[in-house]
CSV table of C-alpha atoms in Angstrom, one decimal:
chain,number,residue,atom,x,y,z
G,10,UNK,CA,0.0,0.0,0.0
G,11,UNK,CA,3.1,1.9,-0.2
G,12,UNK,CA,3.3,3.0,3.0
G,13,UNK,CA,1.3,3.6,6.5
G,14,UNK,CA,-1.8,6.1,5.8
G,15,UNK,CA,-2.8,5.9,9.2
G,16,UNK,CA,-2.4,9.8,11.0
G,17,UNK,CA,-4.3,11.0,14.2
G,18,UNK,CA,-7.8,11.7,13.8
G,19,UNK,CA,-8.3,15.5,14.1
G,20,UNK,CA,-12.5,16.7,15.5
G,21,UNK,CA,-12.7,19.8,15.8
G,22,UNK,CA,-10.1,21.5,17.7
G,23,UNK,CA,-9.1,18.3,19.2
G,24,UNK,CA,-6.8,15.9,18.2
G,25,UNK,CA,-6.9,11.7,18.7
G,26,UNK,CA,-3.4,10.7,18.7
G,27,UNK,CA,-4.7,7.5,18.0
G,28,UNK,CA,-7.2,7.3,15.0
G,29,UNK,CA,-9.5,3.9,17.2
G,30,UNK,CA,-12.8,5.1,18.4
G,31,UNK,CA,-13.9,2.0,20.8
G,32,UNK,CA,-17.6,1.1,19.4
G,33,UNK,CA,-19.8,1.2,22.3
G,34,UNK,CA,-21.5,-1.8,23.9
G,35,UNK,CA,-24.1,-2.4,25.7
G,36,UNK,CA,-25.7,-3.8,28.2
G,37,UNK,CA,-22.4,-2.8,30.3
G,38,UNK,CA,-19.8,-4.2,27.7
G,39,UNK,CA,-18.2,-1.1,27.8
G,40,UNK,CA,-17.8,1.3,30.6
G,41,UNK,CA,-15.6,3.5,32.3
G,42,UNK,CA,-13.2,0.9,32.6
G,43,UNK,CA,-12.9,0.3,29.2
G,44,UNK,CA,-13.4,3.7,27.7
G,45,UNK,CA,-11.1,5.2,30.3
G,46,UNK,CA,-7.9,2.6,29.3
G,47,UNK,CA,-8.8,3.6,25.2
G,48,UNK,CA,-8.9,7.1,26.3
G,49,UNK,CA,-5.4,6.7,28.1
G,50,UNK,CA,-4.0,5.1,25.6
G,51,UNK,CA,-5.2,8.1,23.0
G,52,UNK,CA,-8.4,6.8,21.6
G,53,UNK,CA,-11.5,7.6,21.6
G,54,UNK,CA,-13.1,5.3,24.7
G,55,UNK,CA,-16.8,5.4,24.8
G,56,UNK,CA,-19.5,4.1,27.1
G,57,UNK,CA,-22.9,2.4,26.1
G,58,UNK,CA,-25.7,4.1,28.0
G,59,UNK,CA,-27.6,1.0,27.3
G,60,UNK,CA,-29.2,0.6,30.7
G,61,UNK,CA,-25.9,1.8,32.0
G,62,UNK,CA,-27.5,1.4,35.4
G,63,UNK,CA,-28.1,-2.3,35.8
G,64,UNK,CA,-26.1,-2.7,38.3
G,65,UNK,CA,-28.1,-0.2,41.0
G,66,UNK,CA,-30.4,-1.3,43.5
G,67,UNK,CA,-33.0,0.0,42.4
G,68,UNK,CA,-32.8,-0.4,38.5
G,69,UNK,CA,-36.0,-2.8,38.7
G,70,UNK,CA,-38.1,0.0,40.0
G,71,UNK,CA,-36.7,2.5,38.4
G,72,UNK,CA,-34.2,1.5,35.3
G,73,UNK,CA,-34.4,5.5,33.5
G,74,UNK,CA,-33.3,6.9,36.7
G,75,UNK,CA,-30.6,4.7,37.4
G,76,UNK,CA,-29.3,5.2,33.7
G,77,UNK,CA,-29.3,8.9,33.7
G,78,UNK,CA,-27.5,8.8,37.6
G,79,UNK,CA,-25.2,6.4,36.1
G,80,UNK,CA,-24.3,8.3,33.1
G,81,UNK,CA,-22.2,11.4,35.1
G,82,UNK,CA,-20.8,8.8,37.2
G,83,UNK,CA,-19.5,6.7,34.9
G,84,UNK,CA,-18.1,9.4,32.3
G,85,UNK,CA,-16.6,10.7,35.7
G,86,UNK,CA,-14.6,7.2,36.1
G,87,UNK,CA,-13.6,6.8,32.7
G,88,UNK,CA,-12.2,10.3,32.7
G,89,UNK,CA,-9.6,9.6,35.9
G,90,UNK,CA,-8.8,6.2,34.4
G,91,UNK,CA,-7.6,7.7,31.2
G,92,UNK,CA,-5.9,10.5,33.2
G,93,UNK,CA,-4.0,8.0,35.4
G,94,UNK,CA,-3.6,5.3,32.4
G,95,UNK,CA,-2.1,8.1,30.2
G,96,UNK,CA,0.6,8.8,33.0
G,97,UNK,CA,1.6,5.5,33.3
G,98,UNK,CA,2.2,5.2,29.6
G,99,UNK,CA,4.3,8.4,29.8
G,100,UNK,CA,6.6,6.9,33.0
G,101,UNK,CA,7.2,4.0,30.3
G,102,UNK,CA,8.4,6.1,27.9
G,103,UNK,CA,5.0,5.8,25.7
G,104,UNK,CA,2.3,7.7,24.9
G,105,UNK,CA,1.4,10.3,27.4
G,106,UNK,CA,-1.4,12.2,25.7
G,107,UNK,CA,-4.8,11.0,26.4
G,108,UNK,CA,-7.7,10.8,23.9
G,109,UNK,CA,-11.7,11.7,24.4
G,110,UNK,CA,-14.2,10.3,26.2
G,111,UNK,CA,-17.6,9.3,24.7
G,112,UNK,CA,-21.0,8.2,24.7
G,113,UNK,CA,-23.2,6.4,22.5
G,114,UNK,CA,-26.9,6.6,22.7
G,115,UNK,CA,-29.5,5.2,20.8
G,116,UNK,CA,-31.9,7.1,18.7
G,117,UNK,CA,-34.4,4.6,19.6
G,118,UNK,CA,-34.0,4.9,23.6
G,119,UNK,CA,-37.3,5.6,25.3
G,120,UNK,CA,-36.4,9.3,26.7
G,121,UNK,CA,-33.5,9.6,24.3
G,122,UNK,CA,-33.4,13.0,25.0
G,123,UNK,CA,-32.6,12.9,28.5
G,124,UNK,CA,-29.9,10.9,28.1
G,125,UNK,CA,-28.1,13.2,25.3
G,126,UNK,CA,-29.3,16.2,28.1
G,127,UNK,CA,-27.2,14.0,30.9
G,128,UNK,CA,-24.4,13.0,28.5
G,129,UNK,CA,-23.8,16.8,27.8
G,130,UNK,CA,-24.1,17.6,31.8
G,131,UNK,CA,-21.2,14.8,32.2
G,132,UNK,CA,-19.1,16.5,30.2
G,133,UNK,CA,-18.6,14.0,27.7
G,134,UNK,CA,-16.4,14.9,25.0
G,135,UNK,CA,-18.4,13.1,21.9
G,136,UNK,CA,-22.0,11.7,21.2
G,137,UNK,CA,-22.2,9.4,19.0
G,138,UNK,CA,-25.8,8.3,18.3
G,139,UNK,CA,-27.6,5.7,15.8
G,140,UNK,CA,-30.0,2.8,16.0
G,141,UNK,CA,-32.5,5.5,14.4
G,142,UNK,CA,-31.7,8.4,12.2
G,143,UNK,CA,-30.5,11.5,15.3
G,144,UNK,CA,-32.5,14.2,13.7
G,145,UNK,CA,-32.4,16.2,17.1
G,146,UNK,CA,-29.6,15.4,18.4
G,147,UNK,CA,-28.0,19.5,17.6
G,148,UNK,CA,-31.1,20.7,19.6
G,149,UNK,CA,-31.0,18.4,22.8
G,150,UNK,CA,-26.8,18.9,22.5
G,151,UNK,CA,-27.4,22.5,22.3
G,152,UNK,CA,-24.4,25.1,22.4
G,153,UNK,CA,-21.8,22.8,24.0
G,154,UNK,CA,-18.3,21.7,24.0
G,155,UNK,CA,-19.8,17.8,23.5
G,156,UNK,CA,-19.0,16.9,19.3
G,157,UNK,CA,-21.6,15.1,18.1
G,158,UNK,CA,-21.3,12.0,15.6
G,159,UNK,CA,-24.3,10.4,13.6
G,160,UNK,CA,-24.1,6.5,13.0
G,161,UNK,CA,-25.3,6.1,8.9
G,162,UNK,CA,-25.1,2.6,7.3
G,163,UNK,CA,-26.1,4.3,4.0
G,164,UNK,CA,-25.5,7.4,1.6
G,165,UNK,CA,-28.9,8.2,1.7
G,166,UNK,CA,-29.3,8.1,5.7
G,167,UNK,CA,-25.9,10.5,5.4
G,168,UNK,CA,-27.9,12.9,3.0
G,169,UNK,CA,-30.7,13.1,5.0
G,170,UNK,CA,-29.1,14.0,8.5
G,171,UNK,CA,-26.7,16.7,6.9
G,172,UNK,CA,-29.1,18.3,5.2
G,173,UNK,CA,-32.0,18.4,8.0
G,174,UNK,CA,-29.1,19.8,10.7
G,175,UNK,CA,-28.2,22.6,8.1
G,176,UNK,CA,-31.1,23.6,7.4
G,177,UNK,CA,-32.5,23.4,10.8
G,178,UNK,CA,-30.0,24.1,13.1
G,179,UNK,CA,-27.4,25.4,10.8
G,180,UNK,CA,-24.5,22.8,11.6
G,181,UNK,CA,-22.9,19.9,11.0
G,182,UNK,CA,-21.6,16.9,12.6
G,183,UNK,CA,-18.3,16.7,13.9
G,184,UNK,CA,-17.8,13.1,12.8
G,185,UNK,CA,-19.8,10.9,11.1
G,186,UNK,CA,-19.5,7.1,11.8
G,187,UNK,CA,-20.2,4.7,8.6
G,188,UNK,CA,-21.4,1.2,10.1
G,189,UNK,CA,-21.0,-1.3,8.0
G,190,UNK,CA,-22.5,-4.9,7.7
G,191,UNK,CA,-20.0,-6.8,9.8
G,192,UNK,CA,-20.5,-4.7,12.8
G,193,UNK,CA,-22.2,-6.3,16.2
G,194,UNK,CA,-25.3,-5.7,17.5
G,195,UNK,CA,-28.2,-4.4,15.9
G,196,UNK,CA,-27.8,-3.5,12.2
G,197,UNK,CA,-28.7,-0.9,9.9
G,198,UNK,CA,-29.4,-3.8,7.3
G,199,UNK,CA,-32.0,-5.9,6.1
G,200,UNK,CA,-31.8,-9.7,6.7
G,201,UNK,CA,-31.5,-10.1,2.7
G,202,UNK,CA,-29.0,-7.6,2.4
G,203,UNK,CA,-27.1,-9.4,5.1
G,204,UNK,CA,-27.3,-12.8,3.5
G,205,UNK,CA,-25.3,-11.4,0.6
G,206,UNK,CA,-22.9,-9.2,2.2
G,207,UNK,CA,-20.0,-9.0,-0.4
G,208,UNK,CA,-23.2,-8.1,-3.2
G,209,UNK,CA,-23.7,-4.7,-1.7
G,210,UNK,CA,-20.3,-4.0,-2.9
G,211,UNK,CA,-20.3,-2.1,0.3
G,212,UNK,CA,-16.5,-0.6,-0.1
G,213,UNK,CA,-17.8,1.8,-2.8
G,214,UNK,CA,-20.7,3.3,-0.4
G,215,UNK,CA,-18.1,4.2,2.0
G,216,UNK,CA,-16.4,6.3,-0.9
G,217,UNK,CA,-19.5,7.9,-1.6
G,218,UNK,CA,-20.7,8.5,2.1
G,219,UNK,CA,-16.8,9.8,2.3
G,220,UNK,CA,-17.4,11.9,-0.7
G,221,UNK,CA,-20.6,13.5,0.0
G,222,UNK,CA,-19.6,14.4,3.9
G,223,UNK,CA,-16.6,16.2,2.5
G,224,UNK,CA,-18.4,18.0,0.0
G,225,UNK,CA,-20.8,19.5,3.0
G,226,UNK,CA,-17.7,20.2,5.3
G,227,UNK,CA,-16.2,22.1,2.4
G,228,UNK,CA,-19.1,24.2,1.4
G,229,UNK,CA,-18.8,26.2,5.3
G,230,UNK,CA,-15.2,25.7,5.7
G,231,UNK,CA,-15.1,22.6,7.8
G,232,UNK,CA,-13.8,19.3,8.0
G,233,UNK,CA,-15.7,16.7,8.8
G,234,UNK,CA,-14.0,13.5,10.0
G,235,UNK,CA,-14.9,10.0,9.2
G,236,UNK,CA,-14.5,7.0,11.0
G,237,UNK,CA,-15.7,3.5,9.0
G,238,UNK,CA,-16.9,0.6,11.7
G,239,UNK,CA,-17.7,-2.9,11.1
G,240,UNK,CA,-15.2,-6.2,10.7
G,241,UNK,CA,-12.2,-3.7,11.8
G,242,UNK,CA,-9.5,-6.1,13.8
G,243,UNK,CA,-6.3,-5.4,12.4
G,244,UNK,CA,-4.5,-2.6,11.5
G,245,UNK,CA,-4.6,-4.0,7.6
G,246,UNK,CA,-8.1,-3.8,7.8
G,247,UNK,CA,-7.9,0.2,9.3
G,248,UNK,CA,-5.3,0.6,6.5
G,249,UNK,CA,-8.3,-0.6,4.0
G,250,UNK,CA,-10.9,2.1,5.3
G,251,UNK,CA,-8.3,4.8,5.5
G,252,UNK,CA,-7.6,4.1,1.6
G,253,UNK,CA,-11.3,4.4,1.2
G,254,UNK,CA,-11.2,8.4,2.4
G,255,UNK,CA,-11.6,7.4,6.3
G,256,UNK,CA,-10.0,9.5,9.0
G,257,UNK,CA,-10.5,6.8,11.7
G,258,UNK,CA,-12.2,3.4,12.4
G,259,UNK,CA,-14.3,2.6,15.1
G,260,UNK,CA,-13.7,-1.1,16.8
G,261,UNK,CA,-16.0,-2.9,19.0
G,262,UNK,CA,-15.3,-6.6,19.5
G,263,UNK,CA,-11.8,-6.7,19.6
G,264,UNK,CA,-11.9,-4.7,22.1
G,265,UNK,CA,-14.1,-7.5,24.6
G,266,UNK,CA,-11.3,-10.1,25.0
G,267,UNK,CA,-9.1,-7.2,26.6
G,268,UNK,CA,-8.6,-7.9,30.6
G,269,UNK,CA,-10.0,-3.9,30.8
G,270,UNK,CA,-13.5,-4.7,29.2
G,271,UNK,CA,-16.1,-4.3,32.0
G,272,UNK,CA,-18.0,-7.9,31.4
G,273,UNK,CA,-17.4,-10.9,33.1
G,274,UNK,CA,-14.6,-13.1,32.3
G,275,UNK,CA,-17.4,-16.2,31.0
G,276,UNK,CA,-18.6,-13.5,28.4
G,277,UNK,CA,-15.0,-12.9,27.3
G,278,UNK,CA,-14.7,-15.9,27.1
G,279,UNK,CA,-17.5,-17.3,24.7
G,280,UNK,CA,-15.8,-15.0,22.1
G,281,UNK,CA,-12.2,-17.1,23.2
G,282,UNK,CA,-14.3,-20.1,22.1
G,283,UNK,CA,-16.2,-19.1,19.1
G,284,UNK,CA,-16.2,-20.8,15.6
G,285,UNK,CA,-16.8,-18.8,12.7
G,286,UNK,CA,-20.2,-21.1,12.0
G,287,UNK,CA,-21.2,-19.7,15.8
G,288,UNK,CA,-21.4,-16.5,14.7
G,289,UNK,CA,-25.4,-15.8,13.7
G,290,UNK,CA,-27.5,-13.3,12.7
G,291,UNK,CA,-30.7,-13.4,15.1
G,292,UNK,CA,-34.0,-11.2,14.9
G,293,UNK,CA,-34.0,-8.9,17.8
G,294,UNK,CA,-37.0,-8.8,19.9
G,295,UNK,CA,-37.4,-4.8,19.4
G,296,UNK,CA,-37.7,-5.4,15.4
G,297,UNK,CA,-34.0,-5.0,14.2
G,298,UNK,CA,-31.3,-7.7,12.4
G,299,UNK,CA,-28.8,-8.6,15.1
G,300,UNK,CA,-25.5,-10.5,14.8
G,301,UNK,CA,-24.6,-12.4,18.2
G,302,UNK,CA,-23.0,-16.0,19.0
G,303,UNK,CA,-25.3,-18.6,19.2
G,304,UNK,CA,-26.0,-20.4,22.2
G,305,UNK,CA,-28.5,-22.5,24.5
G,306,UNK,CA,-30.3,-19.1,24.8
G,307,UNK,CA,-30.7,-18.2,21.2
G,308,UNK,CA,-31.9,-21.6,20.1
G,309,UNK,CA,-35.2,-21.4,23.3
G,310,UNK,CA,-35.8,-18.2,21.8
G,311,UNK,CA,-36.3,-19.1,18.6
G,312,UNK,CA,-38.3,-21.6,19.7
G,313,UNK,CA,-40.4,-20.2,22.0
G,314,UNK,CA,-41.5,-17.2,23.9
G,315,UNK,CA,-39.1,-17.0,27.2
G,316,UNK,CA,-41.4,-15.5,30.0
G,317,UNK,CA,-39.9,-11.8,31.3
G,318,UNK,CA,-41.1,-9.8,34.4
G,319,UNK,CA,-41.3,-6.2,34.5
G,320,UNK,CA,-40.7,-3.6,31.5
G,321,UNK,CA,-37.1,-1.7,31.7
G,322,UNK,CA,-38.3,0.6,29.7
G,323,UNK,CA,-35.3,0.4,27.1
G,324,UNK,CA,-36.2,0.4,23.4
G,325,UNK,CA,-39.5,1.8,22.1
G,326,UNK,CA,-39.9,-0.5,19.2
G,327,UNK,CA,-40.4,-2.8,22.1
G,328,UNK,CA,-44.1,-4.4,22.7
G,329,UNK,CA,-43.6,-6.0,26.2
G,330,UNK,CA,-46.6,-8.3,25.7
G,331,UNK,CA,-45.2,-9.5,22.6
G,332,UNK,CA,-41.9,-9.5,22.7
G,333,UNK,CA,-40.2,-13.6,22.9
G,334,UNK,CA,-37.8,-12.8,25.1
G,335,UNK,CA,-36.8,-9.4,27.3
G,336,UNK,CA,-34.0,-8.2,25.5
G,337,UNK,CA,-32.8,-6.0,28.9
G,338,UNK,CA,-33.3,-9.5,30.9
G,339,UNK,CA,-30.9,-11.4,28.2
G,340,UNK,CA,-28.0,-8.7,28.2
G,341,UNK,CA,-27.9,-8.0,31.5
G,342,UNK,CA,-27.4,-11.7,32.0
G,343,UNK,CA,-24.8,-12.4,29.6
G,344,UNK,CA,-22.5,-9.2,30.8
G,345,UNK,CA,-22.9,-10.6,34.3
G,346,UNK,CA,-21.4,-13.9,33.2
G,347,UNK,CA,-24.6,-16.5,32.6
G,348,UNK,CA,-24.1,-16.9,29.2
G,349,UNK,CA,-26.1,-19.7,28.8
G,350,UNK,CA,-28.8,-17.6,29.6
G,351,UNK,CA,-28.2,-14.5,27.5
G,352,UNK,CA,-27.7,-12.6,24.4
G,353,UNK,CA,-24.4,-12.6,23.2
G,354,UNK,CA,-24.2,-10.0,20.8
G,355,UNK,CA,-20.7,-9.7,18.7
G,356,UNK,CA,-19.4,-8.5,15.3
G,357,UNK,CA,-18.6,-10.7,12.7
G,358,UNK,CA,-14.9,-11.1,13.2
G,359,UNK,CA,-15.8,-12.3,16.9
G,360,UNK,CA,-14.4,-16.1,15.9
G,361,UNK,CA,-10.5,-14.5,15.6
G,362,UNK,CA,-10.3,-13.9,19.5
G,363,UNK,CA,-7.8,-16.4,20.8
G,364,UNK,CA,-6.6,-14.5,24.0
G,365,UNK,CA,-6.8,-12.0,26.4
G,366,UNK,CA,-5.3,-8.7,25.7
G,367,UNK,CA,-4.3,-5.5,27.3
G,368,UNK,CA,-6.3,-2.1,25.5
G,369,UNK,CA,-2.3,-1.1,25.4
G,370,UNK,CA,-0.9,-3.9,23.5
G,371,UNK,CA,-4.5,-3.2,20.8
G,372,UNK,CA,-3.8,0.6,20.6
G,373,UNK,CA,0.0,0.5,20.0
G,374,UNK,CA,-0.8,-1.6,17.3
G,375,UNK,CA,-2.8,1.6,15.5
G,376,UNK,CA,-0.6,4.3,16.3
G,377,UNK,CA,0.1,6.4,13.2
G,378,UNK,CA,4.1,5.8,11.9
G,379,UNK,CA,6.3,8.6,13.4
G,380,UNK,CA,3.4,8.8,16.6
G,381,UNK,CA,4.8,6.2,18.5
């Protein structure tokens, strides 16, 4: 490729020494201790808000509460990890400059707003927001220092977010984030469009999406970074999307088998295990394609409706009384370690984990040449 075309990621005023954005993941996949070690190690670390409070007391009674308490707290946590993570790199003679902290929220969070409202009152560097087109998202930010970054699997879902937030709030984004169909979780695809992944040709919509969020940046002046997510492991595969125009990649699942990740060691370790043939895309209870690892849990669902208590009031696509399975319920369980009785979610390359590994050992792998 003649070369390294990897650089630091520049957003706004602010510059990512290290061009990784960790994908957020929820339920409690990533937290502060996982953003925080990205951030230290000059990445961009970012935190699910995906019931982010499970873990309170009183999350049963009151699950939106606890999430929006639970937000500032864990923002505050990430930010002294990264702090002190960053000055141990710097007594080893490494990197010393931390990154940003982030969030992501989803679009189709019941009180979405209040979440970006407490993201923005954490003081969270970057939103980054999807699952749902953030059409709002400039209005609930308001006039802050937090960047904000829509998630677009498509050229058309780009088009239609630049142009509504120009013409209604006169901005732009600060990043955008191009999700592609080999990410985890829930997916901006269809189920046929999934089954034939390498027929939606889907290097050449990057270059347009690339192309068209350049062309906005440049008609005010401004660029607009953009940061490709989906089947990044390597840095040959970051090399890939940087040739395609991108200015960073976001990466989610290599970032689980890493002894900083906040789940429990038995969900680490399903990935560990993982065949290629494991990994499945699964229909997700609140009406979107999901790709997770199939298990004992997967194949009861599919098979039957799993009885759930309460509502947790997460996604509102959600129809409690139908739904097969609660979709909190499952991901709660499977960060907590009873994989067996969870939801597994995971991107496609989830089968290449072999080990445990230190966030350090990841990010030094991506440092731009003559950044190290």
């Amino acid at each position: 490729m003649g070369g390294s075309l990897l650089r630091p990621l520049k957003i706004g005023g602010k510059t990512v020494p290290v061009p990784v954005i960790q994908g957020g993941m929820g339920v409690g996949v990533s937290l502060s201790g996982l953003a925080g070690a990205v951030a230290g190690c000059g990445g961009i670390g970012v935190i699910s808000t995906a019931q982010i409070g499970y873990r309170d007391p009183g999350f049963d009674a009151d699950p939106i509460g606890c999430n929006l308490r639970a937000i500032g707290e864990e923002v505050g946590k990430a930010r002294e990890i990264a702090g002190k993570t960053a000055g141990e790199m710097s007594g080893s003679g490494s990197r010393s400059i931390p990154g940003l902290i982030g969030v992501n929220i989803m679009v189709a969070t019941k009180r979405y707003e209040d979440y970006v409202k407490a993201a923005v009152e954490a003081g969270a560097d970057l939103i980054i927001s999807g699952a749902g087109l953030p059409m709002t998202l400039p209005e609930l930010a308001g006039n802050t220092r937090t960047k904000l970054a829509p998630i677009v699997s498509s050229l058309k879902s780009a088009q239609v977010i630049v142009k509504y937030w120009m013409k209604k709030y006169d901005r732009l984004p600060d990043l955008v984030v191009i999700e592609g169909p080999l990410a985890g979780g829930h997916l901006g695809f269809t189920p046929d469009e999934l089954a034939d992944i390498e027929g939606l040709r889907y290097g050449e919509e990057i270059g347009r999406i690339v192309s068209h969020v350049k062309e906005c940046g440049e008609r005010i002046g401004k660029e607009i970074p953009v940061a490709v997510a989906g089947g990044i492991y390597t840095r040959e595969d970051a090399e890939k999307c940087f040739a395609l125009g991108a200015s960073g990649v976001q990466m989610a699942t290599r970032f689980v088998t890493t002894y900083e990740c906040d789940a429990a060691d038995a969900y680490k370790q399903t990935y560990i295990d993982a065949e290629k043939e494991d990994i499945v895309i699964v229909k997700s209870p609140v009406g979107m394609p999901g790709r997770a690892i199939s298990n004992e849990f997967m194949e009861r669902a599919a098979n039957g409706r799993i009885p759930h208590g309460r509502c947790h009031s997460c996604i509102v696509t959600c129809k409690p009384a139908e739904t097969p399975y609660c979709i909190t319920d499952a991901l709660v369980n499977a960060v907590k370690g009873d994989v067996e009785h969870g939801l597994l979610f995971c991107g496609a390359n989830a089968y290449r984990a072999k080990r445990l590994e230190h966030v350090a050992d990841i990010m030094r792998e991506f440092i731009p040449d003559g950044n190290g």
